[in-house]
Short mmCIF file of C-alpha atoms in Angstrom, two decimals:
data_model
loop_
_atom_site.label_atom_id
_atom_site.label_comp_id
_atom_site.label_asym_id
_atom_site.label_seq_id
_atom_site.Cartn_x
_atom_site.Cartn_y
_atom_site.Cartn_z
CA MET P 1 0.05 0.17 0.13
CA LYS P 2 2.87 2.41 1.10
CA ALA P 3 4.40 1.61 -2.39
CA ASN P 4 1.44 2.48 -4.46
CA ARG P 5 1.04 5.79 -2.43
CA VAL P 6 4.50 6.67 -3.11
CA LEU P 7 4.15 5.90 -7.12
CA THR P 8 0.97 7.90 -6.94
CA VAL P 9 2.60 10.97 -5.57
CA VAL P 10 5.55 10.40 -7.99
CA PHE P 11 3.40 10.35 -10.89
CA SER P 12 1.24 13.39 -9.80
CA SER P 13 4.35 15.45 -9.47
CA ALA P 14 5.94 14.54 -12.71
CA PHE P 15 2.42 15.56 -14.26
CA ILE P 16 2.39 18.74 -12.48
CA ILE P 17 5.93 19.64 -13.47
CA LEU P 18 5.41 18.65 -16.92
CA SER P 19 2.13 20.53 -17.33
CA ALA P 20 3.78 23.98 -15.91
CA ALA P 21 6.63 23.61 -18.56
CA PHE P 22 4.82 22.94 -21.82
CA LEU P 23 1.63 25.00 -21.02
CA PRO P 24 1.96 28.90 -21.68
CA ALA P 25 1.50 31.33 -18.92
CA PRO P 26 -2.00 33.12 -19.04
CA ASN P 27 -0.83 35.99 -17.20
CA ALA P 28 2.17 36.81 -19.43
CA GLN P 29 -0.19 36.91 -22.40
CA VAL P 30 -2.41 39.57 -20.64
CA VAL P 31 0.39 41.64 -19.62
CA ARG P 32 1.80 41.65 -23.35
CA ALA P 33 -1.69 42.40 -24.70
CA GLU P 34 -1.85 45.22 -22.22
CA GLU P 35 1.39 46.65 -23.44
CA ASP P 36 0.33 46.38 -27.09
CA THR P 37 -2.53 48.37 -26.39
CA THR P 38 -0.67 51.09 -24.66
CA ILE P 39 1.85 51.32 -27.16
CA GLU P 40 -0.94 51.83 -30.20
CA SER P 41 -2.98 53.90 -27.82
CA ALA P 42 0.24 56.11 -27.57
CA VAL P 43 0.89 56.05 -31.25
CA ASP P 44 -2.61 57.17 -31.78
CA THR P 45 -2.39 59.95 -29.50
CA GLN P 46 0.71 61.26 -30.78
CA LYS P 47 -0.86 61.40 -34.43
CA GLU P 48 -4.04 63.22 -33.41
CA ASN P 49 -1.66 65.84 -31.60
CA LYS P 50 0.19 66.34 -34.81
CA GLU P 51 -2.98 66.52 -36.82
CA ASP P 52 -4.40 69.30 -34.22
CA GLU P 53 -1.08 71.38 -34.32
CA PRO P 54 -1.76 74.46 -36.71
CA GLU P 55 0.78 75.01 -39.39
CA LEU P 56 3.75 77.12 -38.74
CA SER P 57 4.79 79.91 -41.23
CA GLU P 58 8.32 80.09 -42.28
CA GLU P 59 9.46 82.51 -39.69
CA GLU P 60 7.51 80.61 -36.78
CA GLN P 61 9.21 77.19 -37.89
CA ALA P 62 12.56 79.15 -37.64
CA ALA P 63 12.14 80.79 -34.21
CA LYS P 64 10.94 77.28 -32.85
CA GLU P 65 14.13 75.57 -34.31
CA ALA P 66 16.29 78.71 -32.57
CA GLU P 67 14.68 78.40 -29.51
CA ALA P 68 15.24 74.36 -29.34
CA LYS P 69 19.17 75.30 -30.00
CA ARG P 70 19.11 78.00 -27.35
CA LYS P 71 17.77 75.12 -24.77
CA ALA P 72 20.41 72.83 -25.84
CA LEU P 73 23.02 75.53 -25.49
CA GLN P 74 22.07 76.23 -21.94
CA ASN P 75 23.46 72.56 -20.91
CA ASP P 76 26.72 73.22 -22.85
CA PRO P 77 29.42 73.84 -20.13
CA THR P 78 31.65 74.89 -23.29
CA HIS P 79 29.31 77.67 -24.50
CA ILE P 80 30.70 81.07 -24.68
CA HIS P 81 28.13 84.04 -24.34
CA HIS P 82 28.15 86.93 -26.51
CA PHE P 83 25.95 89.40 -24.87
CA LYS P 84 24.12 92.14 -26.59
CA TRP P 85 20.91 94.69 -25.99
CA VAL P 86 17.73 93.00 -27.21
CA ALA P 87 14.57 94.39 -27.16
CA ILE P 88 11.65 92.54 -25.82
CA MET P 89 8.00 93.25 -26.47
CA ASN P 90 5.30 92.60 -23.90
CA GLU P 91 2.29 90.46 -24.77
CA SER P 92 0.04 93.56 -24.60
CA GLU P 93 1.41 95.87 -27.26
CA SER P 94 0.48 98.90 -24.98
CA ALA P 95 2.54 97.42 -22.10
CA GLU P 96 6.18 98.70 -21.80
CA GLY P 97 8.75 95.76 -22.80
CA THR P 98 12.29 95.41 -21.64
CA ILE P 99 15.57 95.84 -22.94
CA ASN P 100 17.75 92.83 -22.27
CA TYR P 101 21.93 92.42 -22.28
CA MET P 102 21.52 89.07 -23.20
CA CYS P 103 23.39 86.25 -25.30
CA PRO P 104 20.97 85.83 -28.03
CA GLU P 105 22.38 82.30 -28.61
CA CYS P 106 21.69 80.63 -25.67
CA GLY P 107 19.17 83.21 -24.20
CA LYS P 108 21.04 84.02 -20.84
CA ILE P 109 20.14 87.55 -19.73
CA TRP P 110 22.81 89.32 -17.47
CA TYR P 111 21.07 92.45 -17.11
CA PHE P 112 17.40 94.14 -17.95
CA ARG P 113 15.62 97.33 -17.72
CA PRO P 114 12.16 98.31 -18.94
CA ILE P 115 11.62 100.35 -21.84
CA SER P 116 8.42 101.91 -23.52
CA ALA P 117 5.94 99.94 -25.66
CA TYR P 118 7.01 101.89 -28.66
CA TYR P 119 10.72 101.39 -28.51
CA ALA P 120 10.08 97.80 -27.58
CA PHE P 121 7.85 97.23 -31.02
CA GLN P 122 10.65 98.81 -32.99
CA GLY P 123 13.43 96.88 -31.55
CA ASP P 124 11.32 93.58 -32.11
CA VAL P 125 10.54 94.13 -35.69
CA ALA P 126 13.96 94.95 -36.22
CA ARG P 127 15.33 91.77 -34.33
CA ARG P 128 12.72 89.72 -36.33
CA ILE P 129 14.06 90.90 -39.82
CA GLU P 130 17.69 90.69 -38.85
CA THR P 131 16.89 86.90 -37.66
CA ALA P 132 14.33 85.87 -40.52
CA PRO P 133 15.22 83.07 -42.86
CA GLU P 134 16.84 83.73 -46.27
CA ASN P 135 14.11 85.37 -48.69
CA ALA P 136 11.45 85.05 -45.93
CA THR P 137 8.45 87.64 -45.30
CA VAL P 138 8.13 89.00 -41.70
CA LYS P 139 4.74 89.48 -41.06
CA VAL P 140 3.65 92.46 -38.39
CA LYS P 141 0.38 92.77 -37.19
CA THR P 142 -0.28 96.20 -34.73
CA SER P 143 -3.49 98.07 -33.33
CA VAL P 144 -1.40 100.49 -31.60
CA PHE P 145 1.34 101.83 -33.74
CA ILE P 146 1.53 103.84 -36.92
CA ASN P 147 5.36 104.06 -37.88
CA PHE P 148 8.39 102.78 -38.05
CA ASN P 149 11.89 104.39 -37.16
CA LYS P 150 15.50 104.25 -38.29
CA GLN P 151 16.14 100.96 -36.45
CA VAL P 152 13.52 98.96 -38.37
CA MET P 153 14.53 100.65 -42.04
CA GLN P 154 17.96 100.05 -41.37
CA ALA P 155 17.44 96.29 -40.64
CA LEU P 156 15.60 95.97 -43.53
CA GLU P 157 18.49 97.64 -45.73
CA GLU P 158 20.86 95.16 -44.11
CA ARG P 159 18.50 92.18 -45.22
CA PRO P 160 17.94 93.02 -48.86
CA ASP P 161 16.48 89.41 -49.10
CA VAL P 162 13.60 90.10 -46.64
CA SER P 163 10.18 91.73 -47.37
CA LEU P 164 8.03 93.20 -44.44
CA TYR P 165 4.31 92.84 -44.36
CA VAL P 166 2.42 95.41 -42.40
CA SER P 167 -1.05 95.03 -40.87
CA PHE P 168 -2.29 98.29 -39.04
CA LEU P 169 -5.52 100.52 -38.35
CA ASP P 170 -5.69 103.52 -41.15
CA GLY P 171 -7.25 105.85 -38.44
CA GLU P 172 -4.40 106.27 -35.74
CA TYR P 173 -5.48 103.52 -33.40
CA LYS P 174 -8.65 102.90 -34.83
CA GLY P 175 -10.47 102.50 -38.14
CA ASN P 176 -10.21 99.91 -41.00
CA ARG P 177 -7.53 97.12 -40.94
CA VAL P 178 -5.37 97.75 -43.99
CA SER P 179 -2.01 96.38 -45.05
CA PHE P 180 0.94 96.60 -47.14
CA VAL P 181 3.93 94.76 -48.29
CA ILE P 182 7.53 96.38 -48.39
CA PRO P 183 9.36 94.22 -51.07
CA ALA P 184 12.63 93.07 -50.39
CA GLY P 185 15.60 95.10 -51.91
CA GLU P 186 14.30 98.32 -51.07
CA ASP P 187 16.32 101.67 -50.20
CA THR P 188 14.38 101.87 -47.24
CA VAL P 189 16.48 104.54 -45.10
CA SER P 190 15.63 106.84 -47.76
CA LEU P 191 12.39 106.54 -47.00
CA LEU P 192 12.69 108.32 -43.60
CA ASP P 193 11.28 111.73 -42.87
CA GLU P 194 13.53 114.69 -41.48
CA ASN P 195 12.80 113.21 -38.07
CA GLY P 196 13.81 109.61 -38.82
CA TYR P 197 10.40 108.08 -39.08
CA ALA P 198 8.38 106.54 -41.74
CA GLY P 199 4.45 106.50 -41.43
CA PHE P 200 2.40 103.47 -42.07
CA LEU P 201 0.05 105.31 -44.25
CA PHE P 202 2.90 106.90 -46.42
CA LEU P 203 4.58 103.72 -46.76
CA GLY P 204 0.96 102.31 -47.72
CA GLY P 205 0.67 104.90 -50.04
CA LYS P 206 3.91 104.17 -51.99
CA TYR P 207 3.38 100.11 -51.75
CA GLY P 208 -0.37 99.95 -52.25
CA LEU P 209 -2.93 99.58 -49.26
CA THR P 210 -5.08 96.59 -49.01
CA MET P 211 -8.33 96.56 -47.20
CA GLU P 212 -8.43 93.57 -44.79
CA VAL P 213 -11.27 94.25 -42.34
CA PRO P 214 -13.65 97.34 -42.45
CA VAL P 215 -13.88 98.52 -38.93
CA VAL P 216 -17.78 98.04 -39.53
CA VAL P 217 -17.46 94.45 -39.43
CA GLU P 218 -15.16 94.40 -36.35
CA ALA P 219 -17.77 96.26 -34.57
CA ALA P 220 -20.46 93.92 -35.50
CA LYS P 221 -18.28 90.90 -34.45
CA GLU P 222 -17.87 92.80 -30.94
CA THR P 223 -21.61 93.30 -30.84
CA ASP P 224 -22.73 89.64 -31.72
CA SER P 225 -19.82 88.39 -28.80
CA GLU P 226 -21.49 90.64 -26.40
CA GLU P 227 -25.29 89.52 -27.20
CA ALA P 228 -23.72 86.21 -27.02
CA ALA P 229 -22.54 86.31 -23.79
CA THR P 230 -25.58 88.42 -22.56
CA SER P 231 -27.90 85.53 -23.78
CA THR P 232 -25.76 82.80 -21.77
CA GLU P 233 -26.04 84.92 -18.69
CA GLU P 234 -29.78 84.65 -19.19
CA LYS P 235 -30.03 81.34 -19.62
CA ILE P 236 -27.99 80.56 -16.59
CA GLU P 237 -29.97 82.90 -14.43
CA SER P 238 -33.04 81.42 -15.64
CA THR P 239 -31.92 77.72 -15.03
CA ASP P 240 -30.93 78.79 -11.64
CA ALA P 241 -34.31 80.54 -10.62
CA GLN P 242 -36.02 76.90 -11.59
#
């Protein structure tokens, strides 16, 4: 009897060992399936994000690449700084900006001080012209400013391959939105008046003004937005009352 029991235990153990060796582990399959699903989901998300991203202009793409290079240089211990004064605009055109003593290559700022919104605008446009890709068109849109100073016109003369598109309001800070384009290679410094300025209306008269958005249309859009906001507020108040 004892011998039979021993043989039974031996055969049972052997059967269990062989089953474990030849049968696949179900848990491993589940994990792999989850991993595959996660990878596919990540790829789909990346594709959706790329589709949602707006198409960048040539100037915007160049600025994005320059920013990536600056971030790379910030971690480079061998990088040598070359500081210069660079004007930076505020997000709001009417707010004062800053003039930064910085290294344009890596973005390190050594010193800065505030400057008026007007000079921040002029310096920003001049810098964009200086750093624009070859044969590019720099696009400027403003609702506040109505002229360029010598700094901008000199920057254009030093980059004869760059053209400048300007969109502004033709009624001095109000009126219709109009635009003009200064072609590449123009003798722009000669366009400055005796005080060193070139007005947008003067430049538009020389290069041709294009009507973009009449002030009536802009006013109508603002009215529609206000009416929509009021309607939404009334609906909310009505729901709360119920």
